[in-house]
Coordinates of C-alpha atoms and ligand atoms in Angstrom, one line a residue:
X1 CA 0.1 -0.1 0.0
X2 CA 1.0 3.2 -0.7
X3 CA 0.8 5.9 2.1
X4 CA -0.3 8.6 -0.5
X5 CA -3.2 6.3 -1.4
X6 CA -4.0 5.2 2.0
X7 CA -5.9 7.1 5.0
X8 CA -3.6 7.2 8.1
X9 CA -4.6 10.4 9.5
X10 CA -1.8 10.4 12.0
X11 CA -1.7 13.4 14.6
X12 CA 1.1 15.4 16.1
X13 CA 0.1 16.4 19.4
X14 CA -1.1 14.1 22.1
X15 CA -5.3 13.9 22.0
X16 CA -6.3 15.1 25.7
X17 CA -8.9 13.4 26.4
X18 CA -6.9 10.1 25.9
X19 CA -5.6 9.5 30.0
X20 CA -3.2 6.3 29.5
X21 CA -0.9 5.6 26.2
X22 CA -2.8 2.6 24.3
X23 CA -5.6 5.0 23.8
X24 CA -3.1 8.1 22.5
X25 CA -1.7 6.3 20.0
X26 CA -4.2 4.7 18.6
X27 CA -6.0 8.1 17.8
X28 CA -2.2 9.6 17.1
X29 CA -1.7 6.8 14.7
X30 CA -5.2 7.5 13.0
X31 CA -6.8 3.8 13.6
X32 CA -10.2 4.8 14.9
X33 CA -11.8 7.9 16.2
X34 CA -14.4 7.9 18.7
X35 CA -18.4 8.7 17.0
X36 CA -20.5 8.8 20.9
X37 CA -18.8 8.0 24.3
X38 CA -17.2 4.5 24.1
X39 CA -18.0 4.1 20.5
X40 CA -15.1 4.0 18.0
X41 CA -15.3 3.8 14.3
X42 CA -12.8 2.3 13.1
X43 CA -10.0 3.4 10.5
X44 CA -8.3 1.4 7.9
X45 CA -5.4 0.9 10.0
X46 CA -7.1 -0.4 13.4
X47 CA -9.5 -2.2 11.3
X48 CA -6.0 -4.4 10.2
X49 CA -5.4 -4.8 13.3
X50 CA -8.9 -6.0 14.8
X51 CA -8.7 -8.1 11.8
X52 CA -5.8 -9.5 12.5
X53 CA -6.4 -10.1 16.2
X54 CA -10.0 -11.9 15.3
X55 CA -8.8 -14.6 13.0
X56 CA -5.9 -15.5 15.1
X57 CA -9.1 -16.1 17.8
X58 CA -10.9 -17.9 15.3
X59 CA -8.1 -20.1 13.9
X60 CA -7.4 -21.1 17.7
X61 CA -10.6 -21.4 18.6
X62 CA -11.6 -23.8 15.1
X63 CA -8.6 -25.4 16.2
X64 CA -10.1 -26.4 19.4
X65 CA -13.4 -27.6 18.1
X66 CA -15.7 -24.8 18.1
X67 CA -18.3 -24.2 15.2
X68 CA -18.3 -20.8 14.4
X69 CA -22.0 -19.1 14.0
X70 CA -22.9 -15.6 13.9
X71 CA -25.8 -14.5 16.3
X72 CA -27.3 -10.9 16.0
X73 CA -26.6 -8.0 17.7
X74 CA -30.3 -7.6 18.8
X75 CA -32.3 -9.7 20.7
X76 CA -36.0 -10.3 21.8
X77 CA -36.0 -9.4 25.7
X78 CA -38.6 -12.2 25.8
X79 CA -35.4 -14.8 26.2
X80 CA -33.7 -12.9 29.0
X81 CA -37.1 -13.1 30.6
X82 CA -36.7 -16.6 30.4
X83 CA -33.6 -16.8 32.4
X84 CA -34.5 -13.7 34.9
X85 CA -31.5 -11.9 33.8
X86 CA -33.3 -8.7 32.4
X87 CA -33.3 -7.0 35.7
X88 CA -29.9 -8.5 36.9
X89 CA -28.4 -6.5 34.3
X90 CA -30.1 -3.2 34.8
X91 CA -28.8 0.0 32.9
X92 CA -25.7 -2.1 31.1
X93 CA -28.4 -3.1 28.7
X94 CA -29.3 -0.6 26.0
X95 CA -33.4 -1.7 25.7
X96 CA -34.7 -0.6 22.1
X97 CA -38.6 -1.2 21.1
X98 CA -38.9 -1.5 17.9
X99 CA -42.2 0.0 15.6
X100 CA -44.6 -2.6 17.1
X101 CA -43.6 -1.8 20.5
X102 CA -41.8 -5.0 21.0
X103 CA -38.5 -5.0 23.7
X104 CA -35.6 -5.5 22.3
X105 CA -32.2 -5.5 23.3
X106 CA -28.4 -4.7 22.2
X107 CA -26.8 -8.0 23.4
X108 CA -24.1 -7.4 25.9
X109 CA -23.7 -11.3 25.5
X110 CA -25.3 -14.4 24.4
X111 CA -26.0 -17.0 26.5
X112 CA -29.9 -16.9 26.2
X113 CA -29.6 -16.9 22.4
X114 CA -27.4 -19.7 22.2
X115 CA -29.8 -21.5 24.4
X116 CA -32.5 -20.8 22.6
X117 CA -31.0 -22.2 19.3
X118 CA -29.6 -25.5 21.2
X119 CA -32.6 -26.2 22.5
X120 CA -34.4 -25.6 19.0
X121 CA -32.4 -28.2 17.7
X122 CA -30.3 -30.6 19.6
X123 CA -32.4 -33.3 22.1
X124 CA -30.1 -36.3 22.4
X125 CA -26.9 -36.7 23.8
X126 CA -25.3 -38.4 20.8
X127 CA -24.7 -35.0 19.6
X128 CA -22.7 -33.8 22.4
X129 CA -20.1 -32.3 22.9
X130 CA -21.0 -28.8 20.9
X131 CA -18.9 -26.1 21.5
X132 CA -20.4 -22.9 19.6
X133 CA -18.8 -19.4 19.2
X134 CA -19.0 -16.0 17.6
X135 CA -17.5 -12.9 16.9
X136 CA -19.9 -10.3 17.5
X137 CA -20.1 -6.9 18.4
X138 CA -21.4 -6.2 22.1
X139 CA -23.2 -3.5 23.6
X140 CA -23.1 -2.7 27.3
X141 CA -23.9 0.9 28.7
X142 CA -21.1 0.9 31.0
X143 CA -21.3 3.7 33.6
X144 CA -17.8 5.0 32.9
X145 CA -16.7 4.2 29.5
X146 CA -13.0 5.5 29.1
X147 CA -9.6 4.2 27.9
X148 CA -10.8 3.9 24.4
X149 CA -11.4 0.3 23.5
X150 CA -10.5 -1.2 26.4
X151 CA -13.9 -0.1 27.9
X152 CA -15.9 0.9 25.3
X153 CA -20.0 0.9 24.9
X154 CA -20.0 -1.5 22.0
X155 CA -16.9 -3.5 21.5
X156 CA -16.3 -6.7 20.0
X157 CA -16.4 -10.4 22.0
X158 CA -15.6 -13.7 20.8
X159 CA -17.9 -15.8 22.8
X160 CA -17.6 -19.4 22.9
X161 CA -20.5 -22.0 24.8
X162 CA -20.3 -25.4 25.6
X163 CA -22.8 -28.2 26.1
X164 CA -22.2 -31.3 27.6
X165 CA -24.1 -34.1 28.6
X166 CA -22.4 -34.2 32.2
X167 CA -20.2 -32.0 34.7
X168 CA -17.3 -34.4 34.1
X169 CA -17.6 -33.8 30.1
X170 CA -18.2 -30.0 30.8
X171 CA -14.8 -30.4 32.3
X172 CA -13.1 -31.0 29.4
X173 CA -14.6 -28.5 27.1
X174 CA -13.3 -26.2 29.7
X175 CA -9.8 -27.4 29.6
X176 CA -10.2 -27.0 25.8
X177 CA -10.9 -23.5 26.4
X178 CA -8.6 -22.8 28.6
X179 CA -5.4 -24.7 26.5
X180 CA -6.8 -22.9 23.3
X181 CA -6.6 -19.2 25.2
X182 CA -2.9 -19.9 26.3
X183 CA -2.5 -21.2 22.5
X184 CA -4.3 -18.2 21.7
X185 CA -2.9 -15.1 23.4
X186 CA 0.9 -16.9 23.3
X187 CA 0.4 -16.5 19.1
X188 CA -0.3 -12.9 19.6
X189 CA 2.7 -12.3 21.3
X190 CA 1.3 -11.6 24.2
X191 CA 1.7 -12.6 27.8
X192 CA -1.8 -13.4 29.8
X193 CA -1.8 -14.8 33.0
X194 CA -4.8 -17.6 33.6
X195 CA -5.6 -16.2 37.2
X196 CA -8.7 -18.1 38.7
X197 CA -11.5 -16.2 39.1
X198 CA -14.3 -16.6 41.6
X199 CA -15.5 -20.2 42.3
X200 CA -18.2 -22.2 40.2
X201 CA -21.5 -22.5 41.1
X202 CA -20.2 -26.1 42.2
X203 CA -17.3 -25.5 43.3
X204 CA -14.3 -26.8 41.3
X205 CA -11.4 -24.4 40.0
X206 CA -13.3 -23.6 36.9
X207 CA -13.4 -19.8 36.2
X208 CA -10.3 -18.0 35.1
X209 CA -9.6 -14.2 34.2
X210 CA -6.9 -14.0 31.4
X211 CA -4.8 -11.1 32.8
X212 CA -2.5 -9.2 30.5
X213 CA 0.2 -7.4 32.9
X214 CA 0.5 -3.7 32.0
X215 CA 0.7 -0.9 34.6
X216 CA -2.2 1.1 33.1
X217 CA -4.6 -1.9 33.7
X218 CA -7.7 -1.5 35.7
X219 CA -6.7 -4.0 38.2
X220 CA -4.5 -4.0 40.9
X221 CA -2.8 -8.1 40.7
X222 CA -0.5 -9.8 42.7
X223 CA 0.9 -12.6 40.6
X224 CA 3.9 -15.0 42.2
X225 CA 6.9 -13.9 40.8
X226 CA 7.5 -17.1 39.0
X227 CA 4.4 -16.1 36.3
X228 CA 6.8 -12.8 35.6
X229 CA 9.6 -15.3 33.6
X230 CA 7.0 -17.8 32.9
X231 CA 7.1 -19.3 29.2
X232 CA 3.7 -19.3 28.2
X233 CA 3.7 -21.1 24.7
X234 CA 1.7 -24.1 24.8
X235 CA 2.7 -27.5 25.5
X236 CA 2.3 -30.2 22.1
X237 CA -0.9 -31.6 23.7
X238 CA -3.6 -32.5 21.3
X239 CA -7.0 -31.3 21.8
X240 CA -8.2 -34.9 21.7
X241 CA -6.2 -36.5 24.0
X242 CA -8.4 -35.8 27.0
X243 CA -5.5 -37.5 30.0
X244 CA -2.8 -34.7 28.3
X245 CA -5.5 -32.2 28.6
X246 CA -6.2 -32.8 31.8
X247 CA -2.9 -33.3 33.1
X248 CA -2.1 -29.4 31.2
X249 CA -4.2 -28.3 32.8
X250 CA -3.9 -29.3 36.5
X251 CA 0.1 -28.5 35.9
X252 CA -1.4 -25.1 35.7
X253 CA -4.1 -25.1 38.7
X254 CA -1.2 -26.5 40.9
X255 CA 0.3 -22.9 40.3
X256 CA -3.2 -21.5 40.5
X257 CA -3.7 -22.9 44.0
X258 CA -0.3 -21.7 44.8
X259 CA -1.3 -18.6 44.4
X260 CA -4.3 -18.7 45.5
X261 CA -6.8 -15.3 45.9
X262 CA -4.1 -13.9 44.3
X263 CA -6.3 -10.5 43.5
X264 CA -5.6 -9.8 47.4
X265 CA -2.9 -10.0 49.4
X266 CA -4.2 -10.3 52.9
X267 CA -5.6 -14.0 52.1
X268 CA -2.8 -15.1 50.2
X269 CA -1.1 -18.0 51.1
X270 CA 2.1 -17.0 49.3
X271 CA 5.1 -15.3 51.3
X272 CA 5.1 -11.9 50.1
X273 CA 8.5 -11.8 49.1
X274 CA 7.5 -14.2 46.6
X275 CA 4.6 -11.9 44.8
X276 CA 4.9 -8.6 42.2
X277 CA 2.4 -6.5 42.7
X278 CA 1.1 -5.1 39.1
X279 CA -1.4 -4.1 37.5
X280 CA -3.7 -5.9 34.8
X281 CA -6.2 -5.9 32.1
X282 CA -8.9 -8.4 32.0
X283 CA -8.8 -10.0 28.0
X284 CA -10.3 -13.2 28.7
X285 CA -13.1 -14.8 31.3
X286 CA -13.8 -18.3 30.6
X287 CA -16.4 -19.9 33.5
X288 CA -18.3 -22.8 33.9
X289 CA -22.0 -22.1 34.6
X290 CA -23.2 -26.0 35.3
X291 CA -26.5 -26.5 34.2
X292 CA -27.9 -22.6 35.1
X293 CA -29.1 -22.1 31.4
X294 CA -30.2 -25.5 30.6
X295 CA -32.5 -25.4 33.6
X296 CA -33.7 -21.4 33.7
X297 CA -34.8 -21.9 30.0
X298 CA -36.2 -25.5 30.2
X299 CA -33.7 -27.1 27.8
X300 CA -33.7 -30.9 28.3
X301 CA -31.6 -33.7 26.3
X302 CA -32.4 -37.3 26.3
X303 CA -29.3 -40.0 27.9
X304 CA -28.5 -43.1 27.6
X305 CA -31.5 -44.2 28.9
X306 CA -33.7 -42.3 27.0
X307 CA -34.5 -40.1 29.8
X308 CA -34.5 -36.1 29.4
X309 CA -31.9 -34.7 31.7
X310 CA -30.3 -31.0 31.7
X311 CA -26.6 -30.1 29.6
X312 CA -24.3 -29.1 30.9
X313 CA -22.1 -25.7 30.0
X314 CA -19.6 -22.7 30.5
X315 CA -18.8 -19.8 28.6
X316 CA -15.6 -18.2 27.2
X317 CA -15.0 -14.5 26.4
X318 CA -12.4 -12.9 25.0
X319 CA -12.0 -9.3 24.4
X320 CA -11.1 -8.8 21.0
X321 CA -11.2 -4.6 20.3
X322 CA -9.7 -4.4 24.2
X323 CA -7.3 -6.5 22.8
X324 CA -6.1 -4.0 20.6
X325 CA -5.6 -1.6 23.2
X326 CA -4.2 -3.9 25.3
X327 CA -1.7 -5.4 23.2
X328 CA -0.5 -1.7 23.1
X329 CA -0.3 -0.8 26.7
X330 CA 2.1 -3.6 27.0
X331 CA 4.0 -3.5 23.4
X332 CA 5.1 0.3 23.7
X333 CA 8.0 3.1 24.0
X334 CA 7.8 6.7 23.8
X335 CA 8.2 6.7 20.0
X336 CA 4.9 5.0 19.3
X337 CA 3.7 1.6 19.3
X338 CA 5.4 -1.7 18.8
X339 CA 3.4 -4.3 17.2
X340 CA 3.9 -8.1 17.2
X341 CA 4.5 -9.6 14.0
X342 CA 1.8 -11.8 13.6
X343 CA -0.8 -8.5 14.5
X344 CA 1.3 -5.7 12.9
X345 CA -1.0 -4.1 10.2
X346 CA 1.8 -4.3 7.9
X347 CA 5.0 -6.0 7.6
X348 CA 7.3 -3.8 6.9
X349 CA 7.4 0.2 6.6
X350 CA 9.2 1.3 3.2
X351 CA 10.5 5.1 3.4
X352 CA 11.7 6.9 0.6
X353 CA 13.8 9.7 1.8
X354 CA 13.8 11.6 -1.3
X355 CA 10.8 11.4 -3.2
X356 CA 11.1 12.6 -6.9
X357 CA 14.5 11.6 -6.8
X358 CA 15.3 9.3 -10.0
X359 CA 17.3 6.7 -8.6
X360 CA 15.5 6.8 -4.6
X361 CA 11.9 6.6 -6.5
X362 CA 13.1 3.4 -8.6
X363 CA 15.2 1.7 -6.1
X364 CA 12.2 2.2 -3.7
X365 CA 9.7 0.8 -6.2
X366 CA 11.9 -2.6 -7.0
X367 CA 12.0 -3.1 -3.6
X368 CA 7.9 -2.6 -3.0
X369 CA 7.1 -4.6 -6.0
X370 CA 9.9 -7.4 -4.9
X371 CA 8.3 -7.6 -1.5
X372 CA 4.8 -7.7 -3.0
X373 CA 5.5 -10.3 -5.1
X374 CA 7.5 -12.3 -1.7
X375 CA 3.9 -12.3 -0.1
X376 CA 4.8 -9.2 2.0
X377 CA 2.3 -6.4 3.1
X378 CA 4.3 -3.1 2.6
X379 CA 3.4 0.0 3.9
X380 CA 5.5 2.6 1.0
X381 CA 6.0 6.1 2.5
X382 CA 5.7 7.7 -1.3
X383 CA 4.6 11.0 0.5
X384 CA 6.8 14.1 -0.8
X385 CA 7.2 15.5 3.3
X386 CA 10.3 15.8 5.5
X387 CA 12.5 12.9 6.6
X388 CA 11.6 13.4 10.1
X389 CA 8.0 13.7 9.6
X390 CA 8.2 9.9 7.7
X391 CA 10.6 8.6 10.5
X392 CA 8.0 9.8 13.5
X393 CA 5.3 8.0 11.5
X394 CA 6.5 5.0 11.0
X395 CA 7.5 4.7 14.5
X396 CA 4.5 5.9 15.8
X397 CA 2.6 3.3 13.5
X398 CA 5.1 1.0 14.9
X399 CA 5.6 -1.8 12.0
X400 CA 8.5 -4.5 13.2
X401 CA 10.7 -3.6 10.3
X402 CA 11.6 -0.4 8.3
X403 CA 13.3 0.0 5.1
X404 CA 14.9 3.7 4.7
X405 CA 16.0 4.0 1.0
X406 CA 17.6 7.5 0.5
X407 CA 20.6 8.8 -1.8
X408 CA 23.3 8.7 0.3
X409 CA 23.1 5.1 0.8
X410 CA 22.0 4.2 -2.9
X411 CA 25.6 5.2 -4.0
X412 CA 26.2 2.3 -2.4
X413 CA 23.6 -0.1 -3.2
X414 CA 22.3 0.4 0.3
X415 CA 19.4 0.8 2.3
X416 CA 19.3 0.9 6.3
X417 CA 17.0 -1.7 7.8
X418 CA 15.7 -1.2 11.4
X419 CA 13.8 -3.4 14.0
X420 CA 11.4 -1.5 15.4
X421 CA 11.6 -3.6 18.9
X422 CA 15.3 -3.1 19.4
X423 CA 15.8 0.1 17.4
X424 CA 18.7 -2.3 16.0
X425 CA 20.0 -0.4 12.7
X426 CA 21.9 -1.9 9.6
X427 CA 23.0 -1.9 5.9
X428 CA 21.6 -4.2 3.7
X429 CA 22.4 -4.8 0.4
X430 CA 19.8 -4.1 -2.2
X431 CA 19.8 -7.3 -3.5
X432 CA 19.4 -8.7 -0.7
X433 CA 16.5 -7.5 1.1
X434 CA 14.0 -9.7 -0.1
X435 CA 15.5 -12.3 1.6
X436 CA 16.2 -11.1 4.7
X437 CA 12.1 -10.7 4.9
Ligands
ATP1 P1 -15.0 -6.1 33.1 O1 -14.9 -6.5 34.6 O2 -13.6 -5.8 32.6 O3 -16.1 -5.6 33.0 P2 -16.5 -8.6 32.3 O4 -16.4 -9.4 33.6 O5 -17.7 -7.5 32.3 O6 -15.6 -7.6 32.2 P3 -17.1 -10.5 30.6 O7 -18.5 -10.3 30.7 O8 -16.6 -11.8 31.2 O9 -16.3 -9.0 31.3 O10 -16.6 -10.3 29.1 C1 -15.9 -10.8 28.0 C2 -14.6 -10.3 27.4 O11 -14.9 -9.0 27.0 C3 -13.8 -9.5 28.8 O12 -12.4 -10.8 29.6 C4 -13.2 -8.4 28.1 O13 -11.7 -8.5 27.5 C5 -14.0 -8.0 27.4 N1 -14.9 -7.0 27.5 C6 -15.8 -6.8 28.7 N2 -15.9 -5.5 28.9 C7 -15.9 -4.9 27.9 C8 -16.2 -3.5 27.5 N3 -17.0 -2.2 27.9 N4 -15.0 -2.7 26.3 C9 -14.0 -3.4 25.6 N5 -14.3 -5.0 26.0 C10 -14.8 -6.0 27.1
MG2 MG1 -18.2 -5.3 32.4

């Protein structure tokens, strides 16, 4: 993409309304624009990142055997009366009346709707287990929308729901999701610590919040110092190998057990010197809800004996749009964003230091075409503006690699290559550039 054809409305000044770094950089890098409190329009650069995150989430859900569906944003309130949650949600729920005076709402989550879909089609244990998910916009009329996309009112969430014949089988679905989350976040290049959240309805350890550590996180958390160094990369466990899955999750649970009540050091069993105080952002939440929706919404399935019995479920959320801000919180410096490679909006930024100079234009055009032919997504800054502005912009946008071509280097047939993360620069022969990427 040529920068001159593209649309990245970068800002030089820090917007006053942005309190935290991710919000500032998202606005300054022209990734999104606020359209109402807590509601944003995604501009091309921001949308690219959002889609990359969404796709990683999707691929990892699919690998874990979850099936994608797409439920609407608007739901009939009736379903929520069945589950009894319409009042529980209170003012966070945006209620709407249609022209026939029917009560509708903009969905804050989808347990009721997925239960309704499930009960319409699935009657037998033979069709279980099932994990269904979608990636859809949600609306919660938050009291204090703030920090940009981190706490919006409209936000993109992946929510999955599992259906099993027994609590024991439901635990396997839970473990699959737990492992899928570890893999999802590892692929994004971020470290999210699974912290045991409040215990589920039947006890056990079936509720975890995935916390991305960062100094601007909304909640104060205490983590065992071993977590700081722990490599989160998931092991080669197969989702079909129930035993290995159980073993992997038990291994994690041992660490949770050691870090029980990690949110509150006063009641924590770990010696204070082994705790690190930090802040965190919740980017995902998984929990087991037992037969709650099966019971409240009168959804039954047949077991092996032909008896009608409840099913057991869990729900599994990831804040897809929150992650865009969360990742920036975890990965930036004073010049701008530093995207992990897997979610960077472009692979490489190409800077032409002297647009209009025949040699520079030609060298840039060649490199641009060669990289594209090699399947790389390149942002070519071909604008006729000062070098300082181009460098600053490219650093702000945070692509993992920059290639700088100017008249001086061209005399020796070299370009400068910069790694955004390490800041390391080196000269590379023009003929070798493509083979590096
Ligand atoms: P929080 O405590 O941050 O309000 P929650 O417990 O209400 O989160 P869930 O209902 O578990 O969140 O939703 C699943 C995921 O959706 C959360 O882990 C978070 O990443 C994301 N999320 C929730 N609320 C928002 C919001 N207002 N803006 C952006 N993302 C959100
Ligand atoms: Mg909330």
